Amino acid sequence: CVELTKGDPNFRYLDGILNRLHLKRTETGRMQGVAETIAEEKDAAAPLKALLTVLSLPATAVNAGTLRVYEEMRALYPDPIILMAGRECSRHGVTTLDDVMNTLQNWKRNSLHSAEEIRRYMQKIDEQNEFLAAVYELTGMRNSRPNAADRRLAARWLDEWGFSVEFVIHCTTYAAGKERPMAYLDRMLEAFRGKGIFTPEAADRERESFQKAQAARPEESRPAAPAQRGPRTVEQQQDTQREYTHSDAVVDAMMQAWQEEKGNA
């Protein structure tokens, strides 16, 4: 009955406590006292309660079901890292145990083991998200949110291909207004990389040179416009986990000319 003083005292609450004690005695075969059993339960629930606090969820959410979920989390990581996952979820406005579990599973898939590895990983995610937010703004994708597919593009441009943030941001002006700006930007940066172009000045010279050469060519010898495709799907309607492929939808005259130079038209 002392336990009832911490909540709304009623017989249903009391019945739940007694039923839980009865089930535990049945499962373990132990005839320990009520006070001892309740003390053990409190110790077992303490880490879960800490997680619920971080998620701004009530302590009354502690029950057999949430304790089982927490034990599944413990199969992935120890309590301090589970709490880190809870703080990350809360910081991004997602506050369910499912969100925490998904975060832990993602860290495990990325082979993150220690708290320091996770901190470095999350710092990288934050940097990529900040970079992508600037790209979205400049390309007109203002309603888009950073996602895993775009973070992989950012990693390719900045880490694998070695472009500077300033250079990519400069190049976003070329992709503004395109049907699929991210795919177009990816294609264009690949072309610049193939030509050894890594500065804004060199990129501008390349485009100006192309435009002059294009204007001097007879109209019939210019690259044909890409074939018409089906109805346009705006960026915001596409799956946030989309992967970008190189297709006619991102090819314009300049891009096609670059392909012809490589024999890939």
Short mmCIF file of C-alpha atoms in Angstrom, two decimals:
data_model
loop_
_atom_site.label_atom_id
_atom_site.label_comp_id
_atom_site.label_asym_id
_atom_site.label_seq_id
_atom_site.Cartn_x
_atom_site.Cartn_y
_atom_site.Cartn_z
CA CYS A 1 0.00 0.00 0.00
CA VAL A 2 2.93 2.37 0.57
CA GLU A 3 3.61 2.16 -3.19
CA LEU A 4 0.16 3.67 -3.87
CA THR A 5 1.11 6.96 -2.25
CA LYS A 6 3.33 7.80 -5.27
CA GLY A 7 0.46 7.84 -7.73
CA ASP A 8 -3.31 7.77 -7.88
CA PRO A 9 -4.27 5.36 -5.10
CA ASN A 10 -6.89 2.90 -6.30
CA PHE A 11 -7.57 -0.81 -6.19
CA ARG A 12 -6.66 -1.33 -9.84
CA TYR A 13 -3.16 0.04 -9.15
CA LEU A 14 -2.88 -2.16 -6.05
CA ASP A 15 -4.06 -5.18 -8.03
CA GLY A 16 -1.36 -4.52 -10.63
CA ILE A 17 1.37 -4.45 -8.01
CA LEU A 18 0.16 -7.64 -6.33
CA ASN A 19 -0.26 -9.42 -9.65
CA ARG A 20 3.28 -8.47 -10.70
CA LEU A 21 4.66 -9.79 -7.41
CA HIS A 22 2.68 -12.99 -7.79
CA LEU A 23 3.98 -13.57 -11.34
CA LYS A 24 7.56 -12.96 -10.29
CA ARG A 25 7.23 -15.43 -7.42
CA THR A 26 5.73 -17.98 -9.84
CA GLU A 27 8.51 -17.49 -12.41
CA THR A 28 11.42 -17.59 -9.97
CA GLY A 29 10.03 -19.96 -7.34
CA ARG A 30 11.42 -17.63 -4.70
CA MET A 31 9.41 -16.82 -1.56
CA GLN A 32 11.10 -13.48 -0.81
CA GLY A 33 9.39 -10.62 0.94
CA VAL A 34 7.37 -7.92 -0.78
CA ALA A 35 9.77 -5.14 0.26
CA GLU A 36 12.78 -7.04 -1.14
CA THR A 37 11.01 -7.75 -4.44
CA ILE A 38 9.94 -4.11 -4.88
CA ALA A 39 13.49 -2.94 -4.10
CA GLU A 40 14.89 -5.24 -6.82
CA GLU A 41 12.34 -3.94 -9.30
CA LYS A 42 13.29 -0.36 -8.54
CA ASP A 43 16.96 -1.11 -9.13
CA ALA A 44 16.14 -2.79 -12.44
CA ALA A 45 13.88 0.08 -13.54
CA ALA A 46 16.28 2.91 -12.59
CA PRO A 47 18.09 3.07 -15.99
CA LEU A 48 14.75 2.93 -17.83
CA LYS A 49 13.39 5.74 -15.65
CA ALA A 50 16.46 7.84 -16.46
CA LEU A 51 15.82 7.26 -20.18
CA LEU A 52 12.15 8.18 -19.81
CA THR A 53 13.17 11.40 -18.03
CA VAL A 54 15.48 12.35 -20.90
CA LEU A 55 12.62 11.70 -23.35
CA SER A 56 10.20 13.74 -21.20
CA LEU A 57 8.02 10.66 -20.74
CA PRO A 58 6.29 9.92 -17.41
CA ALA A 59 7.78 7.47 -14.94
CA THR A 60 4.43 5.67 -15.00
CA ALA A 61 5.50 4.32 -18.41
CA VAL A 62 7.64 1.78 -16.54
CA ASN A 63 5.92 -1.58 -16.95
CA ALA A 64 6.70 -5.13 -18.00
CA GLY A 65 6.54 -4.18 -21.68
CA THR A 66 8.89 -1.18 -21.52
CA LEU A 67 11.29 -3.13 -19.29
CA ARG A 68 11.45 -5.84 -21.98
CA VAL A 69 12.17 -3.19 -24.62
CA TYR A 70 14.93 -1.78 -22.44
CA GLU A 71 16.49 -5.23 -22.06
CA GLU A 72 16.53 -5.47 -25.88
CA MET A 73 18.38 -2.16 -25.95
CA ARG A 74 20.87 -3.52 -23.41
CA ALA A 75 21.60 -6.38 -25.80
CA LEU A 76 22.98 -3.70 -28.16
CA TYR A 77 24.67 -1.22 -25.80
CA PRO A 78 25.26 -0.52 -22.09
CA ASP A 79 23.15 1.96 -20.11
CA PRO A 80 25.32 5.11 -20.67
CA ILE A 81 25.14 4.75 -24.46
CA ILE A 82 21.40 4.04 -24.34
CA LEU A 83 21.06 7.33 -22.45
CA MET A 84 23.16 9.05 -25.15
CA ALA A 85 20.72 7.75 -27.76
CA GLY A 86 17.83 9.13 -25.71
CA ARG A 87 19.46 12.57 -25.55
CA GLU A 88 20.07 12.56 -29.31
CA CYS A 89 16.45 11.63 -29.98
CA SER A 90 15.18 14.32 -27.61
CA ARG A 91 17.44 16.90 -29.26
CA HIS A 92 15.81 16.16 -32.60
CA GLY A 93 12.28 16.15 -31.26
CA VAL A 94 11.64 12.39 -31.41
CA THR A 95 10.78 10.96 -28.03
CA THR A 96 9.59 7.36 -28.20
CA LEU A 97 11.36 4.19 -27.16
CA ASP A 98 11.10 3.03 -30.79
CA ASP A 99 13.11 6.09 -31.84
CA VAL A 100 15.80 5.24 -29.30
CA MET A 101 15.90 1.64 -30.49
CA ASN A 102 16.22 2.75 -34.12
CA THR A 103 19.09 5.06 -33.16
CA LEU A 104 20.92 2.28 -31.32
CA GLN A 105 20.42 -0.11 -34.25
CA ASN A 106 21.79 2.52 -36.63
CA TRP A 107 24.89 2.99 -34.46
CA LYS A 108 25.38 -0.77 -34.37
CA ARG A 109 25.06 -1.02 -38.18
CA ASN A 110 27.77 1.64 -38.46
CA SER A 111 30.05 -0.43 -36.19
CA LEU A 112 30.17 2.24 -33.49
CA HIS A 113 31.31 0.77 -30.19
CA SER A 114 32.44 3.44 -27.77
CA ALA A 115 30.89 6.69 -26.60
CA GLU A 116 33.76 8.62 -28.23
CA GLU A 117 33.13 6.94 -31.61
CA ILE A 118 29.46 7.82 -31.33
CA ARG A 119 30.22 11.44 -30.43
CA ARG A 120 32.47 11.82 -33.48
CA TYR A 121 29.84 10.17 -35.68
CA MET A 122 27.05 12.45 -34.44
CA GLN A 123 29.26 15.53 -34.84
CA LYS A 124 29.84 14.50 -38.46
CA ILE A 125 26.09 14.08 -38.97
CA ASP A 126 25.46 17.57 -37.57
CA GLU A 127 28.10 19.07 -39.88
CA GLN A 128 26.62 17.31 -42.91
CA ASN A 129 23.11 18.42 -41.99
CA GLU A 130 24.24 22.03 -41.67
CA PHE A 131 25.97 21.81 -45.05
CA LEU A 132 22.91 20.22 -46.70
CA ALA A 133 20.60 22.87 -45.26
CA ALA A 134 22.69 25.52 -47.06
CA VAL A 135 22.60 23.49 -50.30
CA TYR A 136 18.83 23.09 -50.07
CA GLU A 137 18.36 26.80 -49.52
CA LEU A 138 20.48 27.78 -52.52
CA THR A 139 18.96 25.22 -54.89
CA GLY A 140 15.37 26.09 -53.97
CA MET A 141 14.71 22.90 -51.95
CA ARG A 142 13.61 24.88 -48.91
CA ASN A 143 11.10 22.30 -47.70
CA SER A 144 13.58 19.42 -47.78
CA ARG A 145 15.17 17.91 -44.68
CA PRO A 146 18.63 16.27 -44.55
CA ASN A 147 18.42 12.52 -45.03
CA ALA A 148 20.73 9.54 -45.28
CA ALA A 149 20.93 9.55 -49.09
CA ASP A 150 21.92 13.23 -49.24
CA ARG A 151 24.44 12.76 -46.42
CA ARG A 152 26.07 10.04 -48.53
CA LEU A 153 26.29 12.53 -51.41
CA ALA A 154 27.83 15.13 -49.10
CA ALA A 155 30.40 12.58 -47.91
CA ARG A 156 31.26 11.71 -51.50
CA TRP A 157 31.71 15.32 -52.57
CA LEU A 158 33.65 16.52 -49.53
CA ASP A 159 35.48 13.44 -48.24
CA GLU A 160 35.90 11.10 -51.20
CA TRP A 161 36.27 13.62 -54.03
CA GLY A 162 38.03 16.28 -51.96
CA PHE A 163 35.96 19.34 -52.90
CA SER A 164 35.83 22.19 -50.40
CA VAL A 165 32.56 23.29 -48.84
CA GLU A 166 33.04 26.70 -50.46
CA PHE A 167 33.43 25.15 -53.91
CA VAL A 168 30.30 23.00 -53.63
CA ILE A 169 28.27 25.92 -52.30
CA HIS A 170 29.47 27.98 -55.26
CA CYS A 171 28.37 25.24 -57.66
CA THR A 172 24.87 25.04 -56.19
CA THR A 173 23.99 28.17 -58.16
CA TYR A 174 24.38 26.11 -61.35
CA ALA A 175 21.87 23.53 -60.06
CA ALA A 176 19.25 26.04 -58.88
CA GLY A 177 15.96 25.55 -60.67
CA LYS A 178 16.79 22.09 -62.01
CA GLU A 179 14.19 19.36 -61.70
CA ARG A 180 16.42 17.23 -59.47
CA PRO A 181 19.00 19.63 -58.04
CA MET A 182 20.90 17.12 -55.91
CA ALA A 183 21.31 14.63 -58.76
CA TYR A 184 22.29 17.45 -61.14
CA LEU A 185 24.85 18.78 -58.67
CA ASP A 186 26.28 15.29 -58.20
CA ARG A 187 26.65 14.85 -61.97
CA MET A 188 28.23 18.27 -62.41
CA LEU A 189 30.75 17.76 -59.60
CA GLU A 190 31.71 14.43 -61.10
CA ALA A 191 32.42 16.20 -64.40
CA PHE A 192 34.46 18.92 -62.65
CA ARG A 193 36.43 16.25 -60.82
CA GLY A 194 37.20 14.51 -64.11
CA LYS A 195 38.51 17.79 -65.53
CA GLY A 196 40.56 18.61 -62.43
CA ILE A 197 38.42 21.62 -61.56
CA PHE A 198 38.44 22.37 -57.85
CA THR A 199 38.09 26.15 -57.53
CA PRO A 200 35.12 28.49 -58.15
CA GLU A 201 37.17 30.50 -60.64
CA ALA A 202 38.01 27.40 -62.69
CA ALA A 203 34.39 26.26 -62.63
CA ASP A 204 33.19 29.66 -63.87
CA ARG A 205 35.81 29.64 -66.64
CA GLU A 206 34.73 26.15 -67.71
CA ARG A 207 31.10 27.18 -67.99
CA GLU A 208 31.89 30.45 -69.76
CA SER A 209 34.16 28.63 -72.20
CA PHE A 210 31.45 26.08 -72.91
CA GLN A 211 28.79 28.74 -73.45
CA LYS A 212 31.00 30.64 -75.90
CA ALA A 213 31.88 27.49 -77.82
CA GLN A 214 28.24 26.44 -77.83
CA ALA A 215 27.10 29.79 -79.21
CA ALA A 216 29.66 29.54 -82.03
CA ARG A 217 28.50 26.07 -83.17
CA PRO A 218 25.88 25.65 -85.90
CA GLU A 219 22.52 24.91 -84.32
CA GLU A 220 22.23 21.50 -85.97
CA SER A 221 25.51 20.36 -84.41
CA ARG A 222 24.59 21.27 -80.85
CA PRO A 223 23.70 18.53 -78.37
CA ALA A 224 20.07 17.57 -78.66
CA ALA A 225 17.77 18.35 -75.77
CA PRO A 226 17.18 15.37 -73.50
CA ALA A 227 14.13 13.25 -74.22
CA GLN A 228 10.92 14.24 -72.49
CA ARG A 229 10.05 12.15 -69.48
CA GLY A 230 6.83 11.51 -67.63
CA PRO A 231 5.08 13.97 -65.30
CA ARG A 232 7.44 15.78 -63.01
CA THR A 233 7.65 14.64 -59.40
CA VAL A 234 8.69 17.48 -57.17
CA GLU A 235 11.59 16.93 -54.79
CA GLN A 236 9.41 17.01 -51.68
CA GLN A 237 7.26 14.12 -52.98
CA GLN A 238 10.20 11.75 -53.31
CA ASP A 239 11.20 9.28 -50.62
CA THR A 240 13.56 10.92 -48.14
CA GLN A 241 15.82 7.86 -48.33
CA ARG A 242 16.09 8.15 -52.12
CA GLU A 243 19.25 7.21 -53.99
CA TYR A 244 20.23 9.37 -56.97
CA THR A 245 20.91 7.79 -60.35
CA HIS A 246 22.34 9.46 -63.42
CA SER A 247 19.47 9.74 -65.90
CA ASP A 248 18.21 12.03 -68.65
CA ALA A 249 16.26 13.95 -66.03
CA VAL A 250 19.46 15.66 -64.89
CA VAL A 251 21.10 16.17 -68.29
CA ASP A 252 21.10 19.54 -70.01
CA ALA A 253 23.12 20.74 -73.02
CA MET A 254 26.29 21.37 -71.03
CA MET A 255 26.11 18.07 -69.22
CA GLN A 256 25.50 16.23 -72.47
CA ALA A 257 28.50 17.91 -74.07
CA TRP A 258 30.69 16.77 -71.20
CA GLN A 259 29.40 13.24 -71.72
CA GLU A 260 30.20 13.42 -75.43
CA GLU A 261 33.75 14.46 -74.61
CA LYS A 262 34.09 11.27 -72.57
CA GLY A 263 32.33 9.17 -75.21
CA ASN A 264 29.47 8.41 -72.83
CA ALA A 265 26.61 10.25 -74.51
#
